[in-house]
Every structure is written in C-alpha cells, then in structure tokens.
Amino acid sequence: MSSLDGSTGPLQGLVRPAPAPAAEPAGRPGRAEEAPRPRRRRRNWGGWLFAAPAALMYALFVLRPLAASVQYSFYDWDGITVATFVGLDNYVRVFTDPQLLSSIWHAFFLIIFFTAIPVTVALLVAGLIRELRSKGLGKLAQALLFIPYVIPAAAAAVAWSWMYATTGAVNQLLSAVGLESVTRAWFGDFTWALPAVGLIGTWINLGFCTILLMSGIGKIDASLYEAAKLDGAGFFQTFRAITLPGLRQEIGVCVTITIIAALASFDIVFMATQGGPGYATMVPGVQVYQLGFTESRIGLASALALVLSVLVLAVILPLQRLFREK
C-alpha cells in the first residue's frame, strides 16, 4: 500500500505540493510592508536632532534664566555680596508696597489703550474698508495703518515725546482749533501722563489689529454678505451678524497680543517718561529694571517679574478658552 507522501510504493519520489500562502486581508500591510519601521524610527530621531539646537538655545536663554529668577526671588541680594535667604518676604513686599501695587494697576489700566480701543476701532475700520470695495484704496489704507507697527516702539515713544511737549504738535493743534485751555505739558501732568502714554500704544497697535482683522474678513464666505445685502441688511446689521462671528479667532489673537503688550510694556514707558512724573506712569517692566539695575535689589525685582508673569497667564489663558473656535 502506498503512502501519499511517496515514501513507498509506486508514488515513491513524489512529494505533496506545498500549500499556497494565504492571501493577506485587504488593508492589512504584509511582512514586506512592515520592514521600514526601523527606518521610520530613525527618521523620528533625525527630527529630534534637527530640533536639538533650538531646544538647547531655548533651555539656555529662557528656561535657565527663569529658574534663576525663581531662585533669586527668595533671597535678598544686591548682585555682588553674599545673598541672604528671606523666604516669601519679597512676594509679600510686592503685594503690600503701594508703589509696586500702583505699577501693576497702571499696567492693567493700559489695557484700555493697548487693547480695548485698538481692537474696537480696528473692527470698524476693517468693516468700512470691506464696504468700500476699492482695492487701491484698501491697499493704501492698510499700508498707512500698518506703518506705526513697523516703527520700533522706542522710536515712536521719542517722536511722541516731541509732539507732547509744551510747544509740540499736539498743543499747537489744540491751540489752532481754539482749545488753548486744554494744552499742557502732557508727560509732566500727573493726571494725563498715563493716558498720554496709552495713546502711543493705541497708535501702534491699531494698524496691526486692522491688518489682522482684514485678513480674517477675507476668509469669510462672500455669499453670506451677498445674502445679507439681498435681505436689506445695513452695515451694522451685517457687521453684527456676519463679520463679528466670523472674526472670532482673529479677535482672540489681537486681544491676546495687545494685552501682553500692555501688561509687559517697557520700551514705550521707559523712553517716554521713565515712570514719571513721580510714579504716575510706572509699570512693572520699568519697575523691574529700576529695582534690578539701578537699586541693585535683585531678589525683589525677580519676585515682581514672576508675579507679573503669573498675572499675564491668569489673564491670557481664560481668554484663549473664550475665543477658541466652537
């Protein structure tokens, strides 16, 4: 009797053909396709190697100074002699010293001029430029409005200091329209010095917000405006129903950037008033500079800088959630 495998009998020498390999299911990669996995891992390591120089610079010039500031804030140190550990005394001083508290209040007051006014006016200007439907006029308006944002803030502060002088352009213009009683040395007035500084921030941030919002209007579907026009909607109705909802993200970016500029303001105030007259325009940025480099109170300056950083995050993070696209 012969066996089918051909071991004995007349079928000796014949072998059973090997079964055909099962077909791979559709959509599942075969063994040949699984081979490049090590190459993919090497590619990921290559990405980390490319990012390593930037990460090293960030750690060296951002994270390390931040950690050093946290350490210094717990000491009384003049930058030269031996430091003395004081615990939370510097933070208590920040929240109890009237002068330091007033500088924080001034920074929040500047939000009105750095954020509220520029964003509101930019929304109206961007909407009006869209209504004009003139590409040439729109480009000219964008260029004129964006020029202040290109000029360095320090240079803008110096130029405005000249215009705010007693014989400057601002007082001359007020006198020309019959408002001589309003003229004054604006940066020397304890009441009007801070609003005068704030108007410089308004002038700088207005162009940036306008350009950003106009780019946002460009992505809104034009058919929505056409439908609103056919329904007889006016400018303000269209603005409220279509433009504002469509600019949610752009408004969020404008508000975030300008609030940070207000709370962390330094160059405009330092070049225009250096915190004067008295402490009428003192802001935390200038106060940190004076404490650290003029009065050699490194610990207190570090504590104020960290408190300012926490305040910025406390204001910005909720706004990011508010303006997040739904």
XYZ file of C-alpha atoms in Angstrom:
326
model
C 0.000 0.000 0.000
C 1.443 3.294 -0.933
C 1.505 6.420 1.102
C 0.546 9.737 -0.316
C 3.849 11.312 0.591
C 5.623 8.953 -1.785
C 7.775 7.209 0.817
C 6.904 3.714 -0.504
C 5.121 2.177 -3.459
C 4.729 3.420 -7.000
C 4.345 7.012 -5.856
C 7.816 6.963 -4.342
C 9.754 10.118 -5.186
C 6.703 12.282 -5.426
C 6.075 14.938 -2.786
C 2.901 16.732 -1.808
C 2.903 20.266 -3.162
C 3.288 22.926 -0.501
C 0.065 24.784 0.287
C -0.235 28.242 -1.236
C 0.225 31.096 1.256
C -2.975 32.620 2.492
C -3.863 35.916 0.907
C -3.365 38.958 3.072
C -6.593 40.680 4.070
C -7.274 43.908 2.259
C -5.959 46.965 4.079
C -3.526 44.985 6.315
C 0.151 45.524 5.473
C 2.152 42.434 4.678
C 5.501 41.454 6.095
C 7.265 43.242 3.283
C 5.484 46.462 4.183
C 6.356 46.164 7.883
C 10.069 46.255 7.194
C 10.501 50.088 7.040
C 9.600 50.521 10.741
C 13.215 50.891 11.900
C 13.715 53.474 9.154
C 10.691 55.402 10.428
C 12.158 55.376 13.926
C 15.440 56.654 12.591
C 13.566 59.419 10.811
C 11.915 60.468 14.102
C 15.298 60.591 15.808
C 16.507 62.727 12.926
C 13.745 65.238 13.644
C 14.819 65.467 17.275
C 18.394 66.030 16.168
C 17.304 68.933 13.961
C 15.302 70.428 16.862
C 18.107 69.930 19.380
C 19.997 73.217 18.660
C 16.819 75.302 19.034
C 15.799 73.368 22.166
C 19.268 73.911 23.610
C 19.104 77.649 22.957
C 15.619 77.821 24.494
C 16.762 75.971 27.592
C 19.886 78.110 27.881
C 18.353 81.547 27.339
C 14.742 81.062 28.560
C 14.372 78.167 30.981
C 17.664 78.699 32.804
C 17.068 82.460 33.440
C 13.510 81.634 34.540
C 14.781 79.100 37.053
C 17.401 81.585 38.246
C 14.717 84.248 38.743
C 12.674 81.846 40.858
C 15.750 81.158 42.967
C 16.698 84.839 43.328
C 13.164 85.790 44.382
C 13.664 84.009 47.707
C 16.826 85.968 48.559
C 17.855 89.478 49.469
C 20.758 90.037 47.084
C 22.430 93.046 45.539
C 24.137 91.029 42.808
C 27.605 91.229 44.370
C 27.722 90.311 48.057
C 26.525 87.111 49.699
C 22.770 86.586 49.324
C 20.504 86.233 52.363
C 17.570 83.842 52.296
C 14.333 85.703 53.132
C 11.685 83.203 52.047
C 8.467 84.820 50.809
C 9.321 88.311 52.079
C 9.887 89.653 48.560
C 6.471 88.426 47.420
C 4.831 89.928 50.494
C 6.535 93.205 49.650
C 5.155 93.098 46.101
C 1.569 92.801 47.368
C 1.883 95.291 50.235
C 4.097 98.064 48.872
C 1.796 100.819 47.482
C 4.371 101.819 44.885
C 4.674 98.283 43.473
C 0.926 97.760 43.541
C 0.365 101.034 41.696
C 2.720 99.928 38.930
C 0.648 96.750 38.468
C -2.551 98.816 38.416
C -1.066 101.123 35.763
C -0.299 98.103 33.558
C -3.908 96.932 33.759
C -5.100 100.485 33.053
C -3.056 100.491 29.843
C -5.151 97.560 28.574
C -7.844 100.140 27.767
C -5.490 101.917 25.347
C -3.455 98.935 24.122
C -6.373 96.531 23.628
C -9.929 97.865 24.018
C -9.594 100.962 21.831
C -7.395 99.464 19.049
C -9.478 96.289 18.675
C -12.790 98.191 18.643
C -11.614 100.799 16.145
C -9.863 98.168 14.012
C -13.092 96.180 13.731
C -14.957 99.231 12.450
C -12.152 100.275 10.094
C -11.800 96.766 8.653
C -15.550 96.592 8.084
C -15.604 100.002 6.394
C -12.676 99.133 4.124
C -14.527 95.978 3.037
C -17.601 98.066 2.259
C -15.576 100.446 0.077
C -14.826 97.615 -2.361
C -11.892 99.577 -3.766
C -8.716 97.509 -3.931
C -6.461 100.514 -4.455
C -7.906 102.479 -1.560
C -7.920 99.357 0.623
C -4.223 98.681 -0.017
C -3.351 102.313 0.698
C -5.307 102.258 3.958
C -3.602 99.014 5.020
C -0.151 100.444 4.315
C -0.822 103.696 6.195
C -2.305 101.876 9.179
C 0.493 99.295 9.374
C 3.368 101.812 9.307
C 3.162 102.576 13.074
C 3.503 98.872 13.898
C 6.683 98.643 11.800
C 8.318 101.599 13.561
C 10.228 100.492 16.707
C 8.260 101.322 19.842
C 11.225 103.169 21.352
C 11.477 105.450 18.305
C 7.720 106.025 18.367
C 7.907 106.991 22.046
C 10.639 109.551 21.336
C 8.670 111.050 18.446
C 5.519 111.308 20.546
C 7.510 112.905 23.360
C 8.362 115.736 20.985
C 4.730 116.054 19.901
C 3.511 116.051 23.515
C 5.956 118.826 24.505
C 4.643 122.248 25.530
C 5.400 123.635 22.068
C 4.802 120.328 20.306
C 2.384 119.431 17.542
C -0.383 118.290 19.889
C -0.609 121.600 21.749
C -0.247 123.570 18.524
C -3.142 121.661 17.001
C -5.304 122.225 20.084
C -4.496 125.928 20.012
C -5.345 126.129 16.312
C -8.882 124.841 16.970
C -9.450 127.160 19.917
C -8.658 124.770 22.778
C -5.774 126.671 24.366
C -7.175 125.916 27.833
C -6.639 122.192 27.241
C -2.962 122.484 26.312
C -0.437 121.316 28.877
C 2.884 119.525 29.292
C 1.272 116.138 28.869
C 4.087 113.980 30.229
C 4.525 116.359 33.153
C 0.901 116.181 34.255
C 0.188 113.617 36.993
C -3.360 113.060 35.743
C -2.847 112.903 31.990
C 0.625 111.382 31.702
C -0.557 107.754 31.776
C -3.383 108.239 29.217
C -0.911 110.120 27.012
C 1.431 107.123 27.132
C -1.514 104.825 26.454
C -2.397 106.709 23.262
C 1.030 105.835 21.891
C 0.156 102.170 22.358
C -3.190 102.781 20.641
C -1.460 104.356 17.658
C 0.980 101.426 17.363
C -1.470 98.543 17.839
C -4.282 99.930 15.675
C -2.565 99.076 12.396
C -1.647 95.557 13.472
C -5.199 94.770 14.584
C -6.694 96.267 11.414
C -4.488 94.225 9.072
C -5.138 91.023 11.002
C -8.902 91.565 11.057
C -8.997 92.435 7.364
C -7.235 89.173 6.562
C -9.877 87.425 8.659
C -12.684 89.127 6.741
C -11.130 87.797 3.537
C -11.784 84.204 4.611
C -15.487 84.788 5.328
C -17.703 83.410 2.574
C -18.697 86.308 0.301
C -22.078 84.693 -0.348
C -23.065 85.487 3.238
C -22.586 89.199 2.579
C -24.469 88.923 -0.714
C -27.377 87.199 1.032
C -27.428 89.860 3.741
C -27.453 92.583 1.085
C -30.371 90.940 -0.726
C -32.265 90.767 2.565
C -31.781 94.515 3.013
C -29.392 94.321 5.959
C -27.463 97.500 6.697
C -23.804 97.914 7.627
C -24.210 97.422 11.366
C -26.632 94.509 10.960
C -24.198 92.748 8.619
C -21.324 93.606 10.910
C -23.067 92.118 13.953
C -24.488 89.007 12.267
C -21.656 88.010 9.886
C -18.397 89.886 10.465
C -18.121 89.569 14.245
C -18.855 85.809 14.419
C -16.502 85.154 11.506
C -13.619 87.008 13.183
C -13.713 85.112 16.469
C -10.199 83.670 16.183
C -8.637 86.863 14.785
C -10.129 88.947 17.589
C -8.722 86.441 20.061
C -5.230 86.834 18.577
C -5.469 90.649 18.662
C -6.687 90.684 22.264
C -4.015 88.224 23.401
C -1.074 90.025 21.796
C -2.165 93.526 22.834
C -2.907 92.543 26.447
C 0.551 91.019 26.744
C 1.990 94.227 25.259
C 0.101 96.297 27.857
C 0.990 94.227 30.910
C 4.621 93.741 29.876
C 5.095 97.267 28.484
C 8.592 98.652 28.893
C 10.074 100.410 25.865
C 7.296 102.973 25.345
C 7.135 103.989 29.012
C 10.901 103.929 29.540
C 11.685 106.083 26.514
C 8.778 108.486 27.044
C 8.627 109.097 30.816
C 10.790 106.524 32.656
C 7.850 106.101 35.002
C 7.422 109.798 35.800
C 6.313 112.291 36.778
C 6.864 110.752 40.169
C 5.373 107.278 39.756
C 2.388 108.368 37.671
C 3.353 106.182 34.690
C 5.393 103.499 36.444
C 4.674 99.995 35.108
C 6.099 96.646 36.288
C 8.521 96.368 33.362
C 10.215 99.663 34.174
C 9.960 98.963 37.907
C 11.800 95.642 37.492
C 14.539 97.426 35.531
C 14.979 100.094 38.180
C 14.941 97.632 41.077
C 17.415 95.280 39.429
C 19.846 97.606 37.647
C 19.524 100.928 39.487
C 18.784 99.952 43.086
C 20.528 96.524 42.972
C 17.611 94.726 44.613
C 17.775 91.561 42.555
C 15.505 89.484 44.779
C 12.634 91.969 44.819
C 12.968 92.592 41.076
C 12.801 88.838 40.406
C 9.727 88.465 42.617
C 7.923 91.310 40.819
C 8.823 89.848 37.423
C 7.455 86.435 38.389
C 4.254 87.952 39.795
C 3.817 89.821 36.510
C 4.303 86.584 34.557
C 1.657 84.819 36.628
C -0.758 87.725 36.144
C -0.251 87.628 32.377
C -1.010 83.897 32.303
C -4.023 84.379 34.584
C -5.478 86.896 32.134
C -4.489 85.221 28.848
C -5.427 81.585 29.478
C -9.151 82.241 30.136
C -9.264 84.495 27.073
C -7.809 81.698 24.961
C -10.664 79.431 26.041
C -13.197 82.193 25.420
C -12.090 82.862 21.853
C -11.499 79.229 20.956
C -13.377 78.167 17.840
C -16.552 76.295 18.741
